[in-house]
């Protein structure tokens, strides 16, 4: 029987994924591949941010797996990955995929998380974002077969809203959802799609209150045909890890997670936390958050 996932990111050199040892986390994500450069032939060279580079130098990836207890993915993108670079990736898909697959296998990762946040492309239309994300996912899956490798995406909540630029990730899921394991949906930093209080987030994040369900909530997305087992509630682990959307852990568990567990049981995809450290530079870890979420999912 499947169980709901607990996914934890880290993008802090003081808190590499190896610090997940001993926790209930089932998938750890080390961030970020932060840039891609292409020569005239289309060959791609990937660049890393310092936390990812440090984790590789220190041998954190195999340690973090804890003898097979969890999968460890590498994150691609994030807010510093520019629209110009995403466009270049779309124009050199073969070289880009080759570089990503080599990076994953050479560094003993169990897959990849695609953190595409290029809202600019949806208005500038400098490349076809939906086609790119769909084709990238399918090409990676062809080289990284399941279940040995995991492929996730981390869309912001508006990307799943038909009323916002057509809901680009709804179309990505139609085209490439079969090749994708999970959506780590970012329910933060977009106040209209998230809410503030526990009761607001019960409606806008969980979707277990209000009728009809809020469109980008978990219940709302399931009602639009997305499989609940692929949908994860992504939340900041502390107020310092996001501009908005943080909910105190007891309220998060009571108002958002527990109602989804009650409604869907172990079919519910799970919960994602950004991030392991209590702030982008803190050495202190959000271990109590992970433990509380795990108890609520159990």
CSV table of N, CA and C in Angstrom, one decimal, residues 84-250:
chain,number,residue,atom,x,y,z
A,84,UNK,N,15.6,34.1,-20.1
A,84,UNK,CA,16.6,34.0,-21.3
A,84,UNK,C,17.2,32.6,-21.2
A,85,UNK,N,17.5,32.1,-20.1
A,85,UNK,CA,18.2,30.8,-20.0
A,85,UNK,C,17.1,29.7,-20.3
A,86,UNK,N,15.9,29.8,-19.7
A,86,UNK,CA,14.9,28.8,-20.0
A,86,UNK,C,14.7,28.8,-21.5
A,87,UNK,N,14.6,29.9,-22.2
A,87,UNK,CA,14.5,29.9,-23.6
A,87,UNK,C,15.6,29.2,-24.3
A,88,UNK,N,16.8,29.4,-23.9
A,88,UNK,CA,18.0,28.7,-24.5
A,88,UNK,C,17.8,27.2,-24.3
A,89,UNK,N,17.3,26.8,-23.1
A,89,UNK,CA,17.1,25.4,-22.9
A,89,UNK,C,16.1,24.8,-23.9
A,90,UNK,N,15.1,25.6,-24.1
A,90,UNK,CA,14.0,25.1,-25.0
A,90,UNK,C,14.5,25.0,-26.4
A,91,UNK,N,15.5,25.8,-26.8
A,91,UNK,CA,16.0,25.8,-28.1
A,91,UNK,C,17.1,24.8,-28.3
A,92,UNK,N,17.6,24.2,-27.2
A,92,UNK,CA,18.7,23.2,-27.3
A,92,UNK,C,18.3,22.0,-26.4
A,93,UNK,N,17.1,21.5,-26.7
A,93,UNK,CA,16.5,20.5,-25.8
A,93,UNK,C,17.4,19.2,-25.7
A,94,UNK,N,18.0,18.8,-26.8
A,94,UNK,CA,18.8,17.6,-26.8
A,94,UNK,C,20.0,17.7,-25.9
A,95,UNK,N,20.7,18.8,-26.1
A,95,UNK,CA,21.9,19.0,-25.2
A,95,UNK,C,21.6,19.2,-23.8
A,96,UNK,N,20.4,19.9,-23.5
A,96,UNK,CA,20.0,20.1,-22.2
A,96,UNK,C,19.6,18.9,-21.4
A,97,UNK,N,18.9,18.0,-22.1
A,97,UNK,CA,18.5,16.7,-21.5
A,97,UNK,C,19.7,15.9,-21.2
A,98,UNK,N,20.6,15.8,-22.2
A,98,UNK,CA,21.8,15.0,-22.1
A,98,UNK,C,22.6,15.4,-20.8
A,99,UNK,N,22.7,16.8,-20.7
A,99,UNK,CA,23.5,17.3,-19.5
A,99,UNK,C,22.8,17.0,-18.2
A,100,UNK,N,21.5,17.1,-18.2
A,100,UNK,CA,20.8,16.8,-16.9
A,100,UNK,C,20.9,15.3,-16.5
A,101,UNK,N,20.7,14.4,-17.5
A,101,UNK,CA,20.7,13.0,-17.2
A,101,UNK,C,22.1,12.6,-16.7
A,102,UNK,N,23.2,13.1,-17.4
A,102,UNK,CA,24.5,12.9,-17.0
A,102,UNK,C,24.8,13.4,-15.6
A,103,UNK,N,24.3,14.5,-15.3
A,103,UNK,CA,24.5,15.1,-13.9
A,103,UNK,C,23.8,14.3,-12.9
A,104,UNK,N,22.6,13.8,-13.1
A,104,UNK,CA,21.9,13.0,-12.2
A,104,UNK,C,22.6,11.7,-11.9
A,105,UNK,N,23.0,11.0,-13.0
A,105,UNK,CA,23.6,9.7,-12.8
A,105,UNK,C,25.0,9.8,-12.2
A,106,UNK,N,25.8,10.8,-12.7
A,106,UNK,CA,27.1,11.0,-12.2
A,106,UNK,C,27.2,11.3,-10.7
A,107,UNK,N,26.2,12.0,-10.2
A,107,UNK,CA,26.2,12.4,-8.9
A,107,UNK,C,25.3,11.6,-7.9
A,108,UNK,N,24.8,10.5,-8.4
A,108,UNK,CA,24.0,9.5,-7.6
A,108,UNK,C,22.7,10.1,-7.1
A,109,UNK,N,22.1,11.0,-7.9
A,109,UNK,CA,20.7,11.4,-7.6
A,109,UNK,C,19.7,10.4,-8.0
A,110,UNK,N,18.5,10.4,-7.4
A,110,UNK,CA,17.5,9.5,-7.7
A,110,UNK,C,16.4,10.2,-8.6
A,111,UNK,N,16.7,11.3,-9.2
A,111,UNK,CA,15.8,12.0,-10.0
A,111,UNK,C,16.0,13.5,-10.0
A,112,UNK,N,14.9,14.2,-10.4
A,112,UNK,CA,15.0,15.6,-10.6
A,112,UNK,C,13.7,16.3,-10.3
A,113,UNK,N,13.8,17.5,-9.7
A,113,UNK,CA,12.6,18.4,-9.5
A,113,UNK,C,12.8,19.6,-10.4
A,114,UNK,N,11.8,19.9,-11.2
A,114,UNK,CA,11.8,21.0,-12.1
A,114,UNK,C,11.0,22.2,-11.5
A,115,UNK,N,11.8,23.2,-11.1
A,115,UNK,CA,11.2,24.3,-10.4
A,115,UNK,C,11.2,25.5,-11.4
A,116,UNK,N,10.2,25.4,-12.3
A,116,UNK,CA,10.1,26.4,-13.4
A,116,UNK,C,9.2,27.6,-12.8
A,117,UNK,N,9.8,28.8,-12.8
A,117,UNK,CA,9.0,29.9,-12.3
A,117,UNK,C,9.1,31.1,-13.3
A,118,UNK,N,9.1,30.8,-14.5
A,118,UNK,CA,9.3,31.8,-15.6
A,118,UNK,C,7.9,32.4,-16.0
A,119,UNK,N,7.3,33.1,-15.1
A,119,UNK,CA,6.0,33.7,-15.4
A,119,UNK,C,6.1,34.7,-16.6
A,120,UNK,N,7.3,35.3,-16.7
A,120,UNK,CA,7.6,36.3,-17.8
A,120,UNK,C,7.3,35.6,-19.2
A,121,UNK,N,7.6,34.4,-19.3
A,121,UNK,CA,7.5,33.7,-20.6
A,121,UNK,C,6.0,33.6,-21.1
A,122,UNK,N,5.1,33.6,-20.1
A,122,UNK,CA,3.7,33.5,-20.4
A,122,UNK,C,3.1,34.7,-21.0
A,123,UNK,N,3.7,35.9,-20.8
A,123,UNK,CA,3.3,37.1,-21.4
A,123,UNK,C,4.2,37.5,-22.6
A,124,UNK,N,5.5,37.3,-22.4
A,124,UNK,CA,6.4,37.7,-23.5
A,124,UNK,C,6.4,36.7,-24.7
A,125,UNK,N,6.0,35.4,-24.4
A,125,UNK,CA,5.9,34.4,-25.4
A,125,UNK,C,7.2,34.2,-26.2
A,126,UNK,N,8.3,34.3,-25.5
A,126,UNK,CA,9.6,34.2,-26.2
A,126,UNK,C,9.9,32.7,-26.4
A,127,UNK,N,9.2,31.8,-25.8
A,127,UNK,CA,9.2,30.4,-26.2
A,127,UNK,C,7.9,29.8,-25.7
A,128,UNK,N,7.5,28.6,-26.2
A,128,UNK,CA,6.3,27.9,-25.8
A,128,UNK,C,6.6,27.2,-24.5
A,129,UNK,N,6.2,27.8,-23.4
A,129,UNK,CA,6.5,27.2,-22.1
A,129,UNK,C,5.8,25.8,-21.8
A,130,UNK,N,4.6,25.7,-22.2
A,130,UNK,CA,3.9,24.4,-22.0
A,130,UNK,C,4.5,23.3,-22.8
A,131,UNK,N,4.8,23.6,-24.1
A,131,UNK,CA,5.5,22.6,-24.9
A,131,UNK,C,6.8,22.2,-24.3
A,132,UNK,N,7.6,23.2,-23.9
A,132,UNK,CA,8.9,23.0,-23.4
A,132,UNK,C,8.8,22.1,-22.1
A,133,UNK,N,8.0,22.5,-21.2
A,133,UNK,CA,7.9,21.7,-19.9
A,133,UNK,C,7.4,20.3,-20.2
A,134,UNK,N,6.5,20.1,-21.1
A,134,UNK,CA,6.0,18.8,-21.4
A,134,UNK,C,7.0,18.0,-22.1
A,135,UNK,N,7.7,18.5,-23.1
A,135,UNK,CA,8.7,17.8,-23.8
A,135,UNK,C,9.9,17.4,-23.0
A,136,UNK,N,10.3,18.4,-22.1
A,136,UNK,CA,11.4,18.1,-21.2
A,136,UNK,C,11.1,16.9,-20.2
A,137,UNK,N,9.9,16.9,-19.7
A,137,UNK,CA,9.5,15.8,-18.8
A,137,UNK,C,9.5,14.5,-19.5
A,138,UNK,N,8.9,14.5,-20.7
A,138,UNK,CA,8.8,13.2,-21.5
A,138,UNK,C,10.2,12.7,-21.9
A,139,UNK,N,11.1,13.7,-22.2
A,139,UNK,CA,12.4,13.3,-22.6
A,139,UNK,C,13.3,12.8,-21.4
A,140,UNK,N,13.1,13.4,-20.3
A,140,UNK,CA,13.8,12.9,-19.1
A,140,UNK,C,13.3,11.6,-18.7
A,141,UNK,N,12.0,11.3,-18.7
A,141,UNK,CA,11.4,10.0,-18.4
A,141,UNK,C,11.9,8.9,-19.3
A,142,UNK,N,12.1,9.2,-20.6
A,142,UNK,CA,12.6,8.2,-21.5
A,142,UNK,C,14.1,7.8,-21.1
A,143,UNK,N,14.8,8.7,-20.5
A,143,UNK,CA,16.2,8.4,-20.1
A,143,UNK,C,16.3,8.0,-18.6
A,144,UNK,N,15.3,8.3,-17.8
A,144,UNK,CA,15.3,8.1,-16.4
A,144,UNK,C,14.0,7.3,-16.0
A,145,UNK,N,14.0,6.0,-16.3
A,145,UNK,CA,12.8,5.2,-16.1
A,145,UNK,C,12.3,5.1,-14.7
A,146,UNK,N,11.0,5.0,-14.5
A,146,UNK,CA,10.4,4.7,-13.2
A,146,UNK,C,10.4,3.2,-13.0
A,147,UNK,N,10.5,2.8,-11.8
A,147,UNK,CA,10.5,3.5,-10.5
A,147,UNK,C,11.8,3.9,-10.0
A,148,UNK,N,12.9,3.6,-10.8
A,148,UNK,CA,14.2,3.8,-10.3
A,148,UNK,C,14.5,5.3,-10.1
A,149,UNK,N,13.9,6.1,-11.0
A,149,UNK,CA,14.0,7.6,-10.9
A,149,UNK,C,12.7,8.3,-10.7
A,150,UNK,N,12.8,9.4,-10.0
A,150,UNK,CA,11.6,10.2,-9.7
A,150,UNK,C,11.7,11.5,-10.4
A,151,UNK,N,10.6,12.0,-11.0
A,151,UNK,CA,10.5,13.3,-11.6
A,151,UNK,C,9.4,14.1,-11.0
A,152,UNK,N,9.7,15.2,-10.5
A,152,UNK,CA,8.7,16.1,-9.9
A,152,UNK,C,8.8,17.5,-10.5
A,153,UNK,N,7.7,18.2,-10.4
A,153,UNK,CA,7.7,19.6,-10.7
A,153,UNK,C,7.2,20.4,-9.5
A,154,UNK,N,7.5,21.7,-9.4
A,154,UNK,CA,7.1,22.5,-8.3
A,154,UNK,C,6.4,23.8,-8.8
A,155,UNK,N,5.2,23.7,-9.3
A,155,UNK,CA,4.5,24.9,-9.9
A,155,UNK,C,4.0,25.7,-8.7
A,156,UNK,N,4.0,27.0,-9.0
A,156,UNK,CA,3.2,27.9,-8.1
A,156,UNK,C,1.7,27.7,-8.3
A,157,UNK,N,0.9,28.0,-7.3
A,157,UNK,CA,-0.5,27.7,-7.4
A,157,UNK,C,-1.2,28.4,-8.6
A,158,UNK,N,-0.9,29.6,-8.9
A,158,UNK,CA,-1.6,30.2,-10.1
A,158,UNK,C,-1.3,29.5,-11.4
A,159,UNK,N,-0.2,28.7,-11.5
A,159,UNK,CA,0.0,28.0,-12.8
A,159,UNK,C,-1.0,26.9,-13.0
A,160,UNK,N,-1.8,26.6,-12.0
A,160,UNK,CA,-2.8,25.6,-12.1
A,160,UNK,C,-4.2,26.2,-12.2
A,161,UNK,N,-4.3,27.5,-12.4
A,161,UNK,CA,-5.6,28.2,-12.5
A,161,UNK,C,-5.9,28.6,-13.9
A,162,UNK,N,-7.0,28.0,-14.4
A,162,UNK,CA,-7.5,28.3,-15.8
A,162,UNK,C,-7.7,29.8,-16.0
A,163,UNK,N,-8.0,30.5,-14.9
A,163,UNK,CA,-8.3,32.0,-15.0
A,163,UNK,C,-7.0,32.8,-15.0
A,164,UNK,N,-5.8,32.2,-14.9
A,164,UNK,CA,-4.6,32.9,-14.9
A,164,UNK,C,-3.7,32.3,-16.0
A,165,UNK,N,-3.6,33.1,-17.1
A,165,UNK,CA,-2.9,32.6,-18.3
A,165,UNK,C,-3.3,31.2,-18.8
A,166,UNK,N,-4.5,30.9,-18.5
A,166,UNK,CA,-5.0,29.6,-19.0
A,166,UNK,C,-4.6,28.4,-18.2
A,167,UNK,N,-3.9,28.6,-17.1
A,167,UNK,CA,-3.5,27.5,-16.2
A,167,UNK,C,-2.5,26.6,-16.9
A,168,UNK,N,-1.3,27.1,-17.2
A,168,UNK,CA,-0.3,26.4,-18.0
A,168,UNK,C,0.0,24.9,-17.5
A,169,UNK,N,0.0,24.8,-16.2
A,169,UNK,CA,0.4,23.4,-15.7
A,169,UNK,C,-0.8,22.4,-15.9
A,170,UNK,N,-2.0,22.9,-16.0
A,170,UNK,CA,-3.0,22.0,-16.4
A,170,UNK,C,-2.8,21.3,-17.7
A,171,UNK,N,-2.3,22.1,-18.7
A,171,UNK,CA,-2.0,21.6,-20.0
A,171,UNK,C,-0.7,20.7,-19.9
A,172,UNK,N,0.3,21.1,-19.1
A,172,UNK,CA,1.4,20.2,-18.9
A,172,UNK,C,1.0,18.8,-18.4
A,173,UNK,N,0.1,18.8,-17.5
A,173,UNK,CA,-0.3,17.6,-16.9
A,173,UNK,C,-1.1,16.7,-17.9
A,174,UNK,N,-1.8,17.4,-18.8
A,174,UNK,CA,-2.5,16.6,-19.9
A,174,UNK,C,-1.5,16.0,-20.8
A,175,UNK,N,-0.5,16.7,-21.1
A,175,UNK,CA,0.5,16.2,-22.1
A,175,UNK,C,1.5,15.3,-21.5
A,176,UNK,N,2.0,15.5,-20.3
A,176,UNK,CA,3.1,14.8,-19.8
A,176,UNK,C,2.9,14.3,-18.4
A,177,UNK,N,1.7,14.3,-17.9
A,177,UNK,CA,1.4,13.9,-16.5
A,177,UNK,C,1.7,12.4,-16.2
A,178,UNK,N,1.6,11.6,-17.2
A,178,UNK,CA,1.9,10.2,-17.1
A,178,UNK,C,3.4,10.0,-16.8
A,179,UNK,N,4.2,10.9,-17.2
A,179,UNK,CA,5.7,10.8,-17.0
A,179,UNK,C,6.2,11.5,-15.7
A,180,UNK,N,5.3,12.0,-15.0
A,180,UNK,CA,5.6,12.9,-13.8
A,180,UNK,C,5.1,12.2,-12.5
A,181,UNK,N,5.9,12.2,-11.5
A,181,UNK,CA,5.5,11.5,-10.3
A,181,UNK,C,4.7,12.4,-9.4
A,182,UNK,N,5.1,13.6,-9.1
A,182,UNK,CA,4.5,14.5,-8.2
A,182,UNK,C,4.5,15.9,-8.6
A,183,UNK,N,3.5,16.7,-8.2
A,183,UNK,CA,3.6,18.1,-8.2
A,183,UNK,C,3.7,18.7,-6.8
A,184,UNK,N,4.9,19.3,-6.5
A,184,UNK,CA,5.1,19.9,-5.2
A,184,UNK,C,4.6,21.4,-5.3
A,185,UNK,N,3.3,21.5,-5.1
A,185,UNK,CA,2.6,22.8,-5.4
A,185,UNK,C,3.0,23.8,-4.4
A,186,UNK,N,3.5,25.0,-4.8
A,186,UNK,CA,3.9,26.1,-3.9
A,186,UNK,C,2.7,26.9,-3.5
A,187,UNK,N,2.2,26.5,-2.3
A,187,UNK,CA,1.1,27.3,-1.7
A,187,UNK,C,1.6,28.3,-0.8
A,188,UNK,N,2.4,29.2,-1.4
A,188,UNK,CA,2.9,30.4,-0.6
A,188,UNK,C,3.4,31.4,-1.6
A,189,UNK,N,3.6,32.6,-1.1
A,189,UNK,CA,4.0,33.8,-1.9
A,189,UNK,C,3.1,34.2,-3.0
A,190,UNK,N,1.9,33.7,-3.0
A,190,UNK,CA,0.8,34.1,-3.9
A,190,UNK,C,-0.5,34.3,-3.1
A,191,UNK,N,-0.7,35.3,-2.3
A,191,UNK,CA,-1.7,35.4,-1.3
A,191,UNK,C,-3.1,35.1,-1.8
A,192,UNK,N,-3.5,35.6,-3.0
A,192,UNK,CA,-4.8,35.3,-3.5
A,192,UNK,C,-5.2,33.9,-3.6
A,193,UNK,N,-4.2,33.1,-4.0
A,193,UNK,CA,-4.4,31.6,-4.2
A,193,UNK,C,-4.1,30.8,-2.9
A,194,UNK,N,-3.7,31.4,-1.8
A,194,UNK,CA,-3.3,30.7,-0.6
A,194,UNK,C,-4.2,31.1,0.6
A,195,UNK,N,-4.4,32.3,0.8
A,195,UNK,CA,-5.1,32.8,2.0
A,195,UNK,C,-4.1,33.0,3.1
A,196,UNK,N,-4.6,33.4,4.2
A,196,UNK,CA,-3.8,33.8,5.4
A,196,UNK,C,-4.0,32.9,6.6
A,197,UNK,N,-5.2,33.0,7.1
A,197,UNK,CA,-5.6,32.2,8.3
A,197,UNK,C,-5.8,30.7,8.0
A,198,UNK,N,-5.9,29.9,9.1
A,198,UNK,CA,-6.1,28.5,8.9
A,198,UNK,C,-7.4,28.2,8.2
A,199,UNK,N,-8.5,29.0,8.5
A,199,UNK,CA,-9.7,28.8,7.8
A,199,UNK,C,-9.7,29.1,6.3
A,200,UNK,N,-8.9,30.2,6.0
A,200,UNK,CA,-8.8,30.6,4.6
A,200,UNK,C,-8.0,29.5,3.8
A,201,UNK,N,-7.0,29.0,4.5
A,201,UNK,CA,-6.2,28.0,3.8
A,201,UNK,C,-6.9,26.6,3.7
A,202,UNK,N,-7.8,26.4,4.7
A,202,UNK,CA,-8.6,25.2,4.5
A,202,UNK,C,-9.4,25.2,3.2
A,203,UNK,N,-9.8,26.4,2.9
A,203,UNK,CA,-10.6,26.6,1.6
A,203,UNK,C,-9.7,26.7,0.4
A,204,UNK,N,-8.6,27.5,0.5
A,204,UNK,CA,-7.9,27.8,-0.8
A,204,UNK,C,-6.7,26.8,-1.0
A,205,UNK,N,-6.2,26.2,0.0
A,205,UNK,CA,-5.1,25.2,-0.1
A,205,UNK,C,-5.7,23.8,-0.1
A,206,UNK,N,-6.4,23.4,0.9
A,206,UNK,CA,-6.9,22.0,1.0
A,206,UNK,C,-8.2,21.9,0.1
A,207,UNK,N,-9.1,22.9,0.2
A,207,UNK,CA,-10.3,22.8,-0.6
A,207,UNK,C,-11.4,22.0,0.1
A,208,UNK,N,-11.2,21.7,1.4
A,208,UNK,CA,-12.2,20.9,2.1
A,208,UNK,C,-13.3,21.7,2.7
A,209,UNK,N,-13.3,23.0,2.6
A,209,UNK,CA,-14.4,23.8,2.9
A,209,UNK,C,-14.8,24.7,1.8
A,210,UNK,N,-16.1,25.1,1.7
A,210,UNK,CA,-16.6,25.9,0.6
A,210,UNK,C,-17.1,25.1,-0.5
A,211,UNK,N,-18.0,25.7,-1.2
A,211,UNK,CA,-18.6,25.0,-2.4
A,211,UNK,C,-19.0,26.0,-3.5
A,212,UNK,N,-18.4,25.8,-4.7
A,212,UNK,CA,-17.5,24.7,-5.1
A,212,UNK,C,-16.2,24.9,-4.5
A,213,UNK,N,-15.3,23.8,-4.6
A,213,UNK,CA,-14.0,23.9,-4.1
A,213,UNK,C,-13.2,24.9,-4.8
A,214,UNK,N,-12.3,25.7,-4.1
A,214,UNK,CA,-11.4,26.7,-4.8
A,214,UNK,C,-10.6,25.9,-5.9
A,215,UNK,N,-10.5,26.6,-7.0
A,215,UNK,CA,-10.0,25.9,-8.2
A,215,UNK,C,-8.6,25.3,-8.1
A,216,UNK,N,-7.7,26.0,-7.4
A,216,UNK,CA,-6.3,25.5,-7.3
A,216,UNK,C,-6.1,24.8,-6.0
A,217,UNK,N,-7.1,24.6,-5.2
A,217,UNK,CA,-6.9,23.7,-4.0
A,217,UNK,C,-6.7,22.3,-4.4
A,218,UNK,N,-6.3,21.5,-3.4
A,218,UNK,CA,-6.1,20.0,-3.7
A,218,UNK,C,-7.5,19.4,-4.2
A,219,UNK,N,-8.5,19.7,-3.4
A,219,UNK,CA,-9.9,19.1,-3.8
A,219,UNK,C,-10.3,19.7,-5.2
A,220,UNK,N,-10.1,21.0,-5.4
A,220,UNK,CA,-10.5,21.6,-6.6
A,220,UNK,C,-9.7,21.0,-7.8
A,221,UNK,N,-8.4,20.7,-7.7
A,221,UNK,CA,-7.7,20.1,-8.7
A,221,UNK,C,-8.1,18.7,-9.0
A,222,UNK,N,-8.4,17.9,-7.9
A,222,UNK,CA,-8.9,16.6,-8.1
A,222,UNK,C,-10.2,16.6,-8.9
A,223,UNK,N,-11.1,17.6,-8.6
A,223,UNK,CA,-12.3,17.7,-9.3
A,223,UNK,C,-12.1,18.1,-10.8
A,224,UNK,N,-10.9,18.6,-11.1
A,224,UNK,CA,-10.6,18.9,-12.5
A,224,UNK,C,-9.8,17.7,-13.1
A,225,UNK,N,-9.8,16.5,-12.5
A,225,UNK,CA,-9.3,15.3,-13.1
A,225,UNK,C,-7.8,15.0,-12.7
A,226,UNK,N,-7.1,15.9,-12.0
A,226,UNK,CA,-5.8,15.6,-11.6
A,226,UNK,C,-5.8,14.5,-10.5
A,227,UNK,N,-4.9,13.6,-10.6
A,227,UNK,CA,-4.8,12.5,-9.6
A,227,UNK,C,-4.3,12.9,-8.3
A,228,UNK,N,-5.1,12.6,-7.2
A,228,UNK,CA,-4.7,13.1,-5.9
A,228,UNK,C,-3.4,12.6,-5.4
A,229,UNK,N,-3.0,11.4,-5.9
A,229,UNK,CA,-1.8,10.8,-5.4
A,229,UNK,C,-0.6,11.5,-6.0
A,230,UNK,N,-0.7,12.4,-6.9
A,230,UNK,CA,0.4,13.2,-7.5
A,230,UNK,C,0.4,14.6,-7.0
A,231,UNK,N,-0.5,15.0,-6.1
A,231,UNK,CA,-0.6,16.3,-5.6
A,231,UNK,C,-0.1,16.5,-4.2
A,232,UNK,N,0.9,17.4,-4.0
A,232,UNK,CA,1.5,17.6,-2.7
A,232,UNK,C,1.2,19.1,-2.3
A,233,UNK,N,0.8,19.3,-1.0
A,233,UNK,CA,0.7,20.6,-0.5
A,233,UNK,C,2.1,21.1,-0.1
A,234,UNK,N,2.6,22.1,-0.8
A,234,UNK,CA,3.9,22.7,-0.5
A,234,UNK,C,3.8,23.9,0.4
A,235,UNK,N,4.4,23.9,1.5
A,235,UNK,CA,4.3,25.0,2.5
A,235,UNK,C,5.7,25.4,3.0
A,236,UNK,N,5.9,26.7,3.4
A,236,UNK,CA,7.2,27.0,4.1
A,236,UNK,C,7.2,26.4,5.5
A,237,UNK,N,8.4,26.0,5.9
A,237,UNK,CA,8.5,25.3,7.2
A,237,UNK,C,8.6,26.4,8.4
A,238,UNK,N,8.9,27.6,8.0
A,238,UNK,CA,8.9,28.7,9.0
A,238,UNK,C,8.5,30.0,8.3
A,239,UNK,N,8.2,31.0,9.0
A,239,UNK,CA,7.8,32.3,8.4
A,239,UNK,C,9.0,32.9,7.7
A,240,UNK,N,10.2,32.6,8.1
A,240,UNK,CA,11.4,33.1,7.4
A,240,UNK,C,11.7,32.5,6.1
A,241,UNK,N,11.0,31.4,5.7
A,241,UNK,CA,11.3,30.7,4.5
A,241,UNK,C,10.4,31.1,3.3
A,242,UNK,N,9.5,32.1,3.6
A,242,UNK,CA,8.6,32.6,2.5
A,242,UNK,C,8.2,34.0,2.8
A,243,UNK,N,7.8,34.7,1.8
A,243,UNK,CA,7.3,36.1,2.0
A,243,UNK,C,5.9,36.1,2.6
A,244,UNK,N,5.1,35.1,2.2
A,244,UNK,CA,3.7,34.9,2.8
A,244,UNK,C,3.3,33.5,2.6
A,245,UNK,N,2.2,33.1,3.3
A,245,UNK,CA,1.7,31.8,3.2
A,245,UNK,C,2.0,30.9,4.3
A,246,UNK,N,2.9,31.3,5.2
A,246,UNK,CA,3.2,30.4,6.4
A,246,UNK,C,2.1,30.3,7.3
A,247,UNK,N,1.9,29.1,7.8
A,247,UNK,CA,0.8,28.8,8.7
A,247,UNK,C,1.5,28.0,9.9
A,248,UNK,N,1.2,28.5,11.1
A,248,UNK,CA,1.8,27.8,12.3
A,248,UNK,C,1.5,26.3,12.2
A,249,UNK,N,2.5,25.5,12.6
A,249,UNK,CA,2.5,24.1,12.3
A,249,UNK,C,1.2,23.4,12.9
A,250,UNK,N,0.8,23.7,14.1
A,250,UNK,CA,-0.5,23.1,14.5
A,250,UNK,C,-1.7,23.4,13.7
